[in-house]
CSV table of C-alpha atoms in Angstrom, one decimal:
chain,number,residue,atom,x,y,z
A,1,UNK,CA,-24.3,-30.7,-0.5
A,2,UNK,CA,-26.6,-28.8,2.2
A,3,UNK,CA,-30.1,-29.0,1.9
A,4,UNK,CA,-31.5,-31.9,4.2
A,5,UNK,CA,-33.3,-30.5,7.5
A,6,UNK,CA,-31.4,-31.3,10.8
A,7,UNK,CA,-28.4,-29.5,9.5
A,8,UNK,CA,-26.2,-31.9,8.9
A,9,UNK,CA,-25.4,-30.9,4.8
A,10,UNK,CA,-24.3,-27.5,6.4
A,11,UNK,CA,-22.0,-28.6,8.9
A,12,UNK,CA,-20.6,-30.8,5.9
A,13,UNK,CA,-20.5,-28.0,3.8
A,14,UNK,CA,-18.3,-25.6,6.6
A,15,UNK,CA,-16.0,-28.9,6.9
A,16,UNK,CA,-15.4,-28.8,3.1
A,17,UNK,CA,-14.9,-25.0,3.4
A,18,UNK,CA,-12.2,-25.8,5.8
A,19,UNK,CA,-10.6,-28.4,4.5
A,20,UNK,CA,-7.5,-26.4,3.0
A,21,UNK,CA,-6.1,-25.9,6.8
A,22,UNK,CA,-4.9,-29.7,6.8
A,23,UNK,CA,-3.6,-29.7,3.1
A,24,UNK,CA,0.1,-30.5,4.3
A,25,UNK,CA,3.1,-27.8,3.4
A,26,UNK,CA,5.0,-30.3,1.8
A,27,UNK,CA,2.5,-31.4,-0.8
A,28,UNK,CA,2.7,-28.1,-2.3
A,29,UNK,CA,6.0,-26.6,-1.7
A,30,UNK,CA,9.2,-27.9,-3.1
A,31,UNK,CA,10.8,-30.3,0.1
A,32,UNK,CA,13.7,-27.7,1.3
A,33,UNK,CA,11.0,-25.0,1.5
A,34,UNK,CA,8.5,-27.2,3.5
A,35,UNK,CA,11.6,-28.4,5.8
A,36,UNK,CA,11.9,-24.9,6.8
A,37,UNK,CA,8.8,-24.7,8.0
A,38,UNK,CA,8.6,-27.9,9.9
A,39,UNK,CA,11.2,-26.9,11.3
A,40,UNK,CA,9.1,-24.2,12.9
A,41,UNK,CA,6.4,-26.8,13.9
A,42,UNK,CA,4.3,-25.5,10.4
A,43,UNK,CA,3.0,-29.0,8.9
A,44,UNK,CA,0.0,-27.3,7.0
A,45,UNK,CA,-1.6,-24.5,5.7
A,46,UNK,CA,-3.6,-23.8,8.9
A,47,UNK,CA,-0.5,-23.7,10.7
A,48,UNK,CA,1.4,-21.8,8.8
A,49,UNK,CA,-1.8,-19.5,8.1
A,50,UNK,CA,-2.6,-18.7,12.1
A,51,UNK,CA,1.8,-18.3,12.2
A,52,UNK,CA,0.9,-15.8,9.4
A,53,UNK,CA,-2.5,-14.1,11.2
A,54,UNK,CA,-0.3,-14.1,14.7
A,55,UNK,CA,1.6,-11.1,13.2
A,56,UNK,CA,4.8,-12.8,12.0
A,57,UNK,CA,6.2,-13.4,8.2
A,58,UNK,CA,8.2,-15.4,6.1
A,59,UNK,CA,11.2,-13.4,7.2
A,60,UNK,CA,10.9,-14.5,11.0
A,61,UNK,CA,12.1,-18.1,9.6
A,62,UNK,CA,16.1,-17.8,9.2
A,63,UNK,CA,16.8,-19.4,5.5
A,64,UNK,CA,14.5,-17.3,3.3
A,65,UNK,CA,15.8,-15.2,0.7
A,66,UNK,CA,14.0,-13.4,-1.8
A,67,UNK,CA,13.8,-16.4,-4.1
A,68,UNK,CA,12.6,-18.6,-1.7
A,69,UNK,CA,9.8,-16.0,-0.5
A,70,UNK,CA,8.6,-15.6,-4.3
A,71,UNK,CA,8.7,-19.8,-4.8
A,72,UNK,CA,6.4,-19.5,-1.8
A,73,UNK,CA,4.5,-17.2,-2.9
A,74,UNK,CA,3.7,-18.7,-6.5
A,75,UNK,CA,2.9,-21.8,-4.6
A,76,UNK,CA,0.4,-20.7,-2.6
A,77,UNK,CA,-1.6,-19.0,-5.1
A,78,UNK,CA,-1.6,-22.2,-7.1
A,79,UNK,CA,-2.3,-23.8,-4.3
A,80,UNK,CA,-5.6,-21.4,-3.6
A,81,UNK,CA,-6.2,-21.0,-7.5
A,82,UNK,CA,-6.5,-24.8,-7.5
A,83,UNK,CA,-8.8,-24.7,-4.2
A,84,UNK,CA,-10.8,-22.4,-5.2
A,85,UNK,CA,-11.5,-23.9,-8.6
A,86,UNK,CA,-12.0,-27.1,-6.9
A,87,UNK,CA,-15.5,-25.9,-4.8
């Protein structure tokens, strides 16, 4: 990756970086979780990442109890374990 002159291998390179902001809820949470958030208009992690940044949590959806907020959270960090591992 990177390295050619015009560039191009960086912009390639922030694209890669990025990539984790269309990786879709419900490939990585089980279905009734990721239903929840669809419901919200959250299909991915960029969504539900900028929902996150806008100042609102998991409790602002109606439906999560503490085990559903700690299924979430061990998804996501095997979600970014496995993204990070991946680079």
């Amino acid at each position: 990756k990177g390295g050619d002159r015009n560039g191009a291998g960086a912009a390639a390179d922030a694209v890669d970086d990025e990539g984790w902001k269309v990786t879709r809820l419900d490939g990585i949470l089980p279905a009734g979780i990721a239903k929840k958030f669809e419901a919200e208009g959250l299909r991915t992690v960029g969504q539900l990442t900028s929902f996150l940044n806008s100042g609102k949590s998991y409790i602002d959806i109606k439906g999560f109890g503490p085990a559903k907020l700690i299924a979430i959270a061990n998804c996501l960090e095997s979600f970014w374990a496995k993204w990070e591992s991946s680079k």
